[in-house]
Amino acid sequence: MIQDYLFFTGINVLLAWSVYIILMSGSLSFANGGFMALGAYATGYLTTTYGLDLWLVIPPVALLAALFGALVSLPALRTRGVYLILVTIGISICMGVGIESSEALGGVKGMGGLVGTEPWHVFVLVGVVGLFLLIVSYTPLQRILDAVREDEYVARSLGINTTYVKVVSFGAGAALAATSGALYAHYLIFIRPEHFNVMMSLFMVLYVILGGVNNLWGAALGATIMTLAPEFIRGMAEWRPTVFGLIIILLLLVRPQGLLAFRTRTARAGTRVAKWVQGKLVPGGAAS
Amino acid sequence: MVGDQIINGIILGSMYALIALGYTLVFGVLDKLNFAHSEVFMAGGYVGLSWIALGAPVWLAIIGVAAVAGIMGLAVELISFRKFKGSDGQITASLSSLAVGIVMIDLVQKYWGSEPIAISLPVALRTAGFTLGGMTLTWLKVGILGFTLILMIGLQVLVQKTALGRNIRAVADNPASASLLGVDVKRVNQQTFFIASALAGIAGLLLTMRTGFASSDIGLGFGLKALAIMGIGGMGDLRGAVIGGLVVGLCEGLGFQFGFGRLADIMVWVLMIFVLVVRPAGLFGNATARDVRA
Amino acid sequence: MKMALSLTNVCKRFGGVTALDGVSFDVAHGELLGLVGPNGAGKSVLVNVVSGFYPLTTGSILVDGRDVTYAPPHHFGRLGIARTFQNIRLFKRMSVLENVLVAFPRHVRSPFGSILRWNRRAEIDHALALLSQMRLVEKADQSAGSLAYGEARRLEIARALATEPKLLLLDEPAAGMNDRETDELRADISDLRSMLDAIVLIEHNVEFLRGLSDRLVVLDYGRMIADGVPDIVLKIPAVVEAYLGAAEDA
C-alpha cells in the first residue's frame, strides 16, 4: 500500500513538473492530461498488441508526444492568457473523445493487460528530472526562460527567439507528461479514458499553483501534499476534491504566488563586487 | 426524422446559448473567465429537481432556481473575482473559479450521489404534443424553446434599453471611465454575475426537464462546450453566443443523426481552436486591435 | 558608403491612422542622431518600427547595408540593434546582475545550448564591467525591482549594451529625471559613443540633445519636417512652430 502511495506521488510530481516546464516559458497548459493519455495509450497499444518491451517504446512515444506538443503549441501560442487556457482545454477534450471513439484503443471500455512499471522506475525518473531542472535553474537557460515569461516583448528585443523557446518547452513538457502516462498505465494494468479527462489536466495545473510557480520545488511540494495528505489524514480521502478546492481558493486569496514563492538566483556577484570596486577605485569614471 | 433532429438541435443549441450568454456577459464586463459558471448550470438541475420534488409547480421552480443560482453567482464573484483586478488577476481569477467549480461538483456528488437522478414530472408533459410537417413536437419542447427565446429577448432588452444595461455596457467598455462617470462598478459586477448565473441555473433545470435527469458531470461535458461556443462567437459578444449556440446545437443534432456519434462532441472544440487561432475576435465579431500589441 | 541605419520612405498605418508618413533618413557610422518631435509625432512608433516590432506598411529598413524590412523582431536584436523603453521595462524579478547576463548574445542565440556552454566567472566579470560603466556595480545583487528611477534607466542601457549592439536606440532616456541625473546621463551617453557604431536618441526635450547629438531629425504628425545640424535645424521656422511651440505648452 505504502508503495502505491509513493508511486502515485511520484507520478503526480512528474505531471506537475510537466506543467511547470511549460509554465517556465510563460504558458499555462491545460493540455497535459491529453499528452499523458497519448503516452499511456500509445505505449499501451504497442506493448499489448505487438508485445514490445515498455522501455523500448517509451523513448519514441515521448518523442512523438514532444512533436505533437510542439505542433499544437504553434497555433496555441498565437493566443495568450485566457485564450491559451481555452485552446489547451480544447486539445485535452479532443484527445479524450478521440480515444473514446477508437476501437483499437478499447474505446470507453478501456485497455487492459498493461504491466511492466515498478515503483522504483518512477522514483529514478523523479530523481533524474528533478536533478535536470535543478541544474537548469543555475544556467543561462533559466534566465532566458524567466525573461520570456516575465516580458516576452523585451525578451524578443534582446534577440531571443521567444516562439522557439516556448515551442521547445511545450514539447518537453508534453514528452514528460507522456512518459509519466506510460509509466502510470503500465502500473495500473487497466486504463480507461476517464483516467485522463479534463479534470486530470486541471489537477496538474492546480498542484503547481498550490506549491508555487516560481521554482521546481513548489510543483513537487504541491503534488506531494495533494497526493499524500488525503491518505494520511482521516476522512480527507473522501473529501479530497472539496478540501483541495478550498485550499486553492484560500491560498489564492492570501498567497497568490503559492506556498513556495522564492525564485533562485541563477548567478550572484557576491564578493566579486568588492573585488571589482577595489580594483578600480572609482567605478565607471563618469560619477567622479 | 431529419426534421426532428433539427428541432432537437435547436433546443440543444438554445440551451448552449443560454449558458454561453452567461460566460460572455461576465467576460465582457470583467474580462475574466468564470469557470464556476458551468457548475452553477449543473447545480441548477439539482436545485430545480428539488423544488419540483417539494411540490412546486414548474414556473415556481424556475424562479426558485434563478434565485438560488443567482446567489451562487454572487458568492463566486465574492470569492474568486472581487480581489483579483485588472489583467494580472485574469489567470488568478479563472483558477480560483475553477477551484470553486471542483468544490461544487464534489458537494453535489456528496449530497445527491454521483449517479444521475430522475426528475419527477407529469408523464403527460413529456409525451403530449402534436405533429407539424412531419416533426413531433411535445409541449415540453415547445415550452423550452419559447421560454429560452423569451429569456434571450429579455436579456437583449435589459442590456440595450434599461439603466442597468447602460451601466453594464459602460463597465464592459471601460471600468475606469465608467467609475469616473459615477457607475458603481462593484455593484454592476455583482448584477452581471447574478444575471449570468440565474440564466445558467435556468438552463440547468430546462436541460434536466428535457432529458429527465440531473447529472453531476454535465458541467464539464455540456457546460464547458458553452465556453467553447463563447470562443467561437467572440468573447464578450452576446449575439455571437446566441448564433454560435444555435449553430453548434444544429450541427450536433444533425451530426448524431448522420452517425458521427461522439465525434460530433469535439466538433465545437476543433472549431473553437480554429477560430481563436485565426480570428480571436470570434466568427461574428469585428476584429479589434485589442491583442495587436506584440 | 554603407550606413549604420537607413530608412527609406517608411510608412506605418494603424487601421485608418497614419502614424509614420514617408520617413527617410540615414544614420552614419559613428553618428549620434537625435530624433525629436512633440508628443504624438510618431517617435515611439519609429523606435518600434526600427526594432522590428511593428511591421512596416510600406518602405524599407537597411541595417549596415542589409535589408531587414521583413525580418522577425528577434533578428533585429541579433543584427546589433538594441533599445531601451520609454516606460522602463526591466525584468523586475531578476537581480540587476541577471538583467545584464540574460542579454549576452551567445546565450540569446542558442538558449538550450547554453545549459552546456557557459562560464560563470567570465560572464559575471563582463556583466560587472558593463554595470560599472553605468555606475551600478554596487547594486549588482539587488533585485531590479528595487532600483530607483534613474538607476533603472541606467540598467536598461547596461542591458542593451550587453547584447553587444552596433546601433543603440534610446527612447526618452531622460524622461522623469531631475537636472543632476539628466546631466549625469548626458555624460554617460557621451561615454558610450566610443563603444557603439551609432546611437539614435529619441527625446522630447531639445535642450538635452543640444550639444550632445551630431544631427537632428524632427518629426511632426508622422512626417519628417527637418534633418540637419542641431543649431541650424532648431532655427527652421516650421520646427520652431511645430515643436518648440508645443513644448512650451507641455
GROMACS .gro file of C-alpha atoms in nm, chain B residues 5-217:
model
  213
  293GLN     CA    1  -3.325   1.629  -3.535
  294ILE     CA    2  -3.342   1.990  -3.647
  295ILE     CA    3  -3.586   2.070  -3.367
  296ASN     CA    4  -3.374   1.878  -3.117
  297GLY     CA    5  -3.067   2.057  -3.241
  298ILE     CA    6  -3.231   2.397  -3.198
  299ILE     CA    7  -3.339   2.310  -2.843
  300LEU     CA    8  -2.991   2.188  -2.765
  301GLY     CA    9  -2.848   2.500  -2.921
  302SER     CA   10  -3.076   2.733  -2.730
  303MET     CA   11  -2.951   2.582  -2.405
  304TYR     CA   12  -2.590   2.617  -2.514
  305ALA     CA   13  -2.675   2.976  -2.596
  306LEU     CA   14  -2.823   3.043  -2.251
  307ILE     CA   15  -2.507   2.920  -2.081
  308ALA     CA   16  -2.274   3.087  -2.330
  309LEU     CA   17  -2.457   3.417  -2.273
  310GLY     CA   18  -2.358   3.397  -1.907
  311TYR     CA   19  -1.995   3.324  -1.988
  312THR     CA   20  -1.981   3.606  -2.236
  313LEU     CA   21  -2.161   3.858  -2.011
  314VAL     CA   22  -1.904   3.801  -1.737
  315PHE     CA   23  -1.615   3.805  -1.981
  316GLY     CA   24  -1.744   4.120  -2.147
  317VAL     CA   25  -1.782   4.308  -1.819
  318LEU     CA   26  -1.485   4.177  -1.616
  319ASP     CA   27  -1.256   4.048  -1.892
  320LYS     CA   28  -1.222   3.723  -1.697
  321LEU     CA   29  -1.332   3.363  -1.743
  322ASN     CA   30  -1.569   3.224  -1.485
  323PHE     CA   31  -1.500   2.851  -1.474
  324ALA     CA   32  -1.755   2.801  -1.196
  325HIS     CA   33  -2.027   2.901  -1.441
  326SER     CA   34  -2.073   2.555  -1.590
  327GLU     CA   35  -2.106   2.409  -1.240
  328VAL     CA   36  -2.373   2.663  -1.146
  329PHE     CA   37  -2.551   2.535  -1.455
  330MET     CA   38  -2.503   2.178  -1.334
  331ALA     CA   39  -2.628   2.261  -0.985
  332GLY     CA   40  -2.931   2.435  -1.137
  333GLY     CA   41  -3.063   2.097  -1.248
  334TYR     CA   42  -3.042   1.954  -0.896
  335VAL     CA   43  -3.188   2.262  -0.732
  336GLY     CA   44  -3.482   2.264  -0.975
  337LEU     CA   45  -3.540   1.894  -0.928
  338SER     CA   46  -3.554   1.951  -0.553
  339TRP     CA   47  -3.806   2.234  -0.587
  340ILE     CA   48  -4.025   2.012  -0.801
  341ALA     CA   49  -3.985   1.722  -0.561
  342LEU     CA   50  -4.112   1.957  -0.289
  343GLY     CA   51  -4.425   2.002  -0.497
  344ALA     CA   52  -4.353   2.337  -0.657
  345PRO     CA   53  -4.508   2.395  -0.999
  346VAL     CA   54  -4.264   2.433  -1.287
  347TRP     CA   55  -4.292   2.813  -1.304
  348LEU     CA   56  -4.215   2.846  -0.935
  349ALA     CA   57  -3.925   2.602  -0.965
  350ILE     CA   58  -3.779   2.816  -1.242
  351ILE     CA   59  -3.797   3.128  -1.027
  352GLY     CA   60  -3.652   2.937  -0.733
  353VAL     CA   61  -3.364   2.805  -0.944
  354ALA     CA   62  -3.292   3.150  -1.083
  355ALA     CA   63  -3.276   3.293  -0.731
  356VAL     CA   64  -3.053   3.018  -0.590
  357ALA     CA   65  -2.823   3.016  -0.893
  358GLY     CA   66  -2.803   3.395  -0.884
  359ILE     CA   67  -2.694   3.383  -0.520
  360MET     CA   68  -2.433   3.121  -0.612
  361GLY     CA   69  -2.310   3.365  -0.875
  362LEU     CA   70  -2.279   3.640  -0.614
  363ALA     CA   71  -2.077   3.402  -0.398
  364VAL     CA   72  -1.847   3.317  -0.688
  365GLU     CA   73  -1.796   3.687  -0.758
  366LEU     CA   74  -1.707   3.749  -0.395
  367ILE     CA   75  -1.471   3.451  -0.361
  368SER     CA   76  -1.297   3.437  -0.697
  369PHE     CA   77  -1.328   3.775  -0.865
  370ARG     CA   78  -1.362   4.062  -0.616
  371LYS     CA   79  -0.999   4.057  -0.513
  372PHE     CA   80  -0.833   3.984  -0.846
  373LYS     CA   81  -0.849   4.300  -1.053
  374GLY     CA   82  -0.700   4.404  -1.381
  375SER     CA   83  -0.516   4.191  -1.630
  376ASP     CA   84  -0.285   4.050  -1.361
  377GLY     CA   85  -0.584   3.893  -1.194
  378GLN     CA   86  -0.712   3.736  -1.514
  379ILE     CA   87  -0.546   3.398  -1.469
  380THR     CA   88  -0.575   3.401  -1.090
  381ALA     CA   89  -0.949   3.462  -1.103
  382SER     CA   90  -1.005   3.186  -1.356
  383LEU     CA   91  -0.801   2.939  -1.148
  384SER     CA   92  -0.990   3.037  -0.834
  385SER     CA   93  -1.327   2.993  -1.005
  386LEU     CA   94  -1.202   2.659  -1.135
  387ALA     CA   95  -1.139   2.552  -0.776
  388VAL     CA   96  -1.489   2.671  -0.681
  389GLY     CA   97  -1.624   2.453  -0.963
  390ILE     CA   98  -1.435   2.149  -0.835
  391VAL     CA   99  -1.577   2.204  -0.486
  392MET     CA  100  -1.928   2.240  -0.627
  393ILE     CA  101  -1.906   1.913  -0.821
  394ASP     CA  102  -1.782   1.731  -0.512
  395LEU     CA  103  -2.050   1.877  -0.285
  396VAL     CA  104  -2.327   1.793  -0.532
  397GLN     CA  105  -2.197   1.438  -0.557
  398LYS     CA  106  -2.178   1.407  -0.179
  399TYR     CA  107  -2.535   1.529  -0.134
  400TRP     CA  108  -2.711   1.375  -0.433
  401GLY     CA  109  -2.473   1.093  -0.520
  402SER     CA  110  -2.267   1.057  -0.834
  403GLU     CA  111  -2.532   0.873  -1.035
  404PRO     CA  112  -2.787   1.080  -1.230
  405ILE     CA  113  -3.118   1.146  -1.054
  406ALA     CA  114  -3.455   1.140  -1.230
  407ILE     CA  115  -3.683   1.442  -1.213
  408SER     CA  116  -4.048   1.376  -1.128
  409LEU     CA  117  -4.253   1.546  -1.395
  410PRO     CA  118  -4.606   1.456  -1.508
  411VAL     CA  119  -4.575   1.199  -1.787
  412ALA     CA  120  -4.819   1.399  -1.994
  413LEU     CA  121  -4.581   1.695  -2.001
  414ARG     CA  122  -4.311   1.487  -2.162
  415THR     CA  123  -4.523   1.299  -2.415
  416ALA     CA  124  -4.830   1.507  -2.502
  417GLY     CA  125  -4.791   1.712  -2.815
  418PHE     CA  126  -4.870   1.736  -3.182
  419THR     CA  127  -4.708   1.679  -3.517
  420LEU     CA  128  -4.630   1.955  -3.757
  421GLY     CA  129  -4.492   1.893  -4.105
  422GLY     CA  130  -4.354   1.554  -4.006
  423MET     CA  131  -4.197   1.681  -3.684
  424THR     CA  132  -4.313   1.552  -3.348
  425LEU     CA  133  -4.338   1.839  -3.106
  426THR     CA  134  -4.413   1.786  -2.741
  427TRP     CA  135  -4.544   2.072  -2.531
  428LEU     CA  136  -4.227   2.043  -2.330
  429LYS     CA  137  -4.011   2.109  -2.635
  430VAL     CA  138  -4.229   2.399  -2.740
  431GLY     CA  139  -4.225   2.536  -2.387
  432ILE     CA  140  -3.847   2.515  -2.358
  433LEU     CA  141  -3.794   2.679  -2.695
  434GLY     CA  142  -4.043   2.955  -2.624
  435PHE     CA  143  -3.906   3.022  -2.281
  436THR     CA  144  -3.542   3.039  -2.386
  437LEU     CA  145  -3.644   3.274  -2.666
  438ILE     CA  146  -3.818   3.499  -2.412
  439LEU     CA  147  -3.510   3.494  -2.190
  440MET     CA  148  -3.280   3.587  -2.476
  441ILE     CA  149  -3.501   3.871  -2.591
  442GLY     CA  150  -3.540   3.978  -2.230
  443LEU     CA  151  -3.163   3.990  -2.185
  444GLN     CA  152  -3.123   4.188  -2.505
  445VAL     CA  153  -3.382   4.444  -2.388
  446LEU     CA  154  -3.223   4.457  -2.046
  447VAL     CA  155  -2.878   4.527  -2.185
  448GLN     CA  156  -2.986   4.770  -2.456
  449LYS     CA  157  -3.278   4.959  -2.306
  450THR     CA  158  -3.251   4.982  -1.928
  451ALA     CA  159  -3.039   5.187  -1.693
  452LEU     CA  160  -2.886   4.866  -1.560
  453GLY     CA  161  -2.793   4.765  -1.913
  454ARG     CA  162  -2.639   5.104  -1.978
  455ASN     CA  163  -2.419   5.063  -1.672
  456ILE     CA  164  -2.322   4.712  -1.776
  457ARG     CA  165  -2.222   4.837  -2.120
  458ALA     CA  166  -2.028   5.125  -1.969
  459VAL     CA  167  -1.827   4.895  -1.742
  460ALA     CA  168  -1.772   4.646  -2.023
  461ASP     CA  169  -1.637   4.928  -2.236
  462ASN     CA  170  -1.401   5.071  -1.975
  463PRO     CA  171  -1.435   5.016  -1.599
  464ALA     CA  172  -1.212   5.311  -1.510
  465SER     CA  173  -1.407   5.570  -1.705
  466ALA     CA  174  -1.740   5.414  -1.603
  467SER     CA  175  -1.631   5.457  -1.245
  468LEU     CA  176  -1.544   5.823  -1.312
  469LEU     CA  177  -1.890   5.872  -1.456
  470GLY     CA  178  -2.036   5.760  -1.126
  471VAL     CA  179  -2.116   5.399  -1.211
  472ASP     CA  180  -2.076   5.170  -0.910
  473VAL     CA  181  -1.852   4.911  -1.076
  474LYS     CA  182  -1.867   4.663  -0.789
  475ARG     CA  183  -2.245   4.666  -0.800
  476VAL     CA  184  -2.251   4.621  -1.177
  477ASN     CA  185  -2.015   4.323  -1.143
  478GLN     CA  186  -2.250   4.168  -0.889
  479GLN     CA  187  -2.553   4.232  -1.107
  480THR     CA  188  -2.374   4.078  -1.404
  481PHE     CA  189  -2.286   3.768  -1.204
  482PHE     CA  190  -2.641   3.737  -1.073
  483ILE     CA  191  -2.796   3.758  -1.419
  484ALA     CA  192  -2.541   3.526  -1.582
  485SER     CA  193  -2.571   3.266  -1.309
  486ALA     CA  194  -2.951   3.282  -1.298
  487LEU     CA  195  -2.957   3.211  -1.673
  488ALA     CA  196  -2.719   2.918  -1.625
  489GLY     CA  197  -2.930   2.778  -1.341
  490ILE     CA  198  -3.245   2.801  -1.551
  491ALA     CA  199  -3.064   2.629  -1.837
  492GLY     CA  200  -2.968   2.352  -1.594
  493LEU     CA  201  -3.331   2.299  -1.496
  494LEU     CA  202  -3.451   2.311  -1.857
  495LEU     CA  203  -3.193   2.051  -1.961
  496THR     CA  204  -3.295   1.831  -1.667
  497MET     CA  205  -3.660   1.859  -1.772
  498ARG     CA  206  -3.567   1.780  -2.128
  499THR     CA  207  -3.354   1.472  -2.056
  500GLY     CA  208  -3.540   1.367  -1.740
  501PHE     CA  209  -3.224   1.351  -1.532
  502ALA     CA  210  -2.992   1.575  -1.335
  503SER     CA  211  -2.632   1.464  -1.354
  504SER     CA  212  -2.316   1.591  -1.188
  505ASP     CA  213  -2.093   1.557  -1.491
   0.00000   0.00000   0.00000
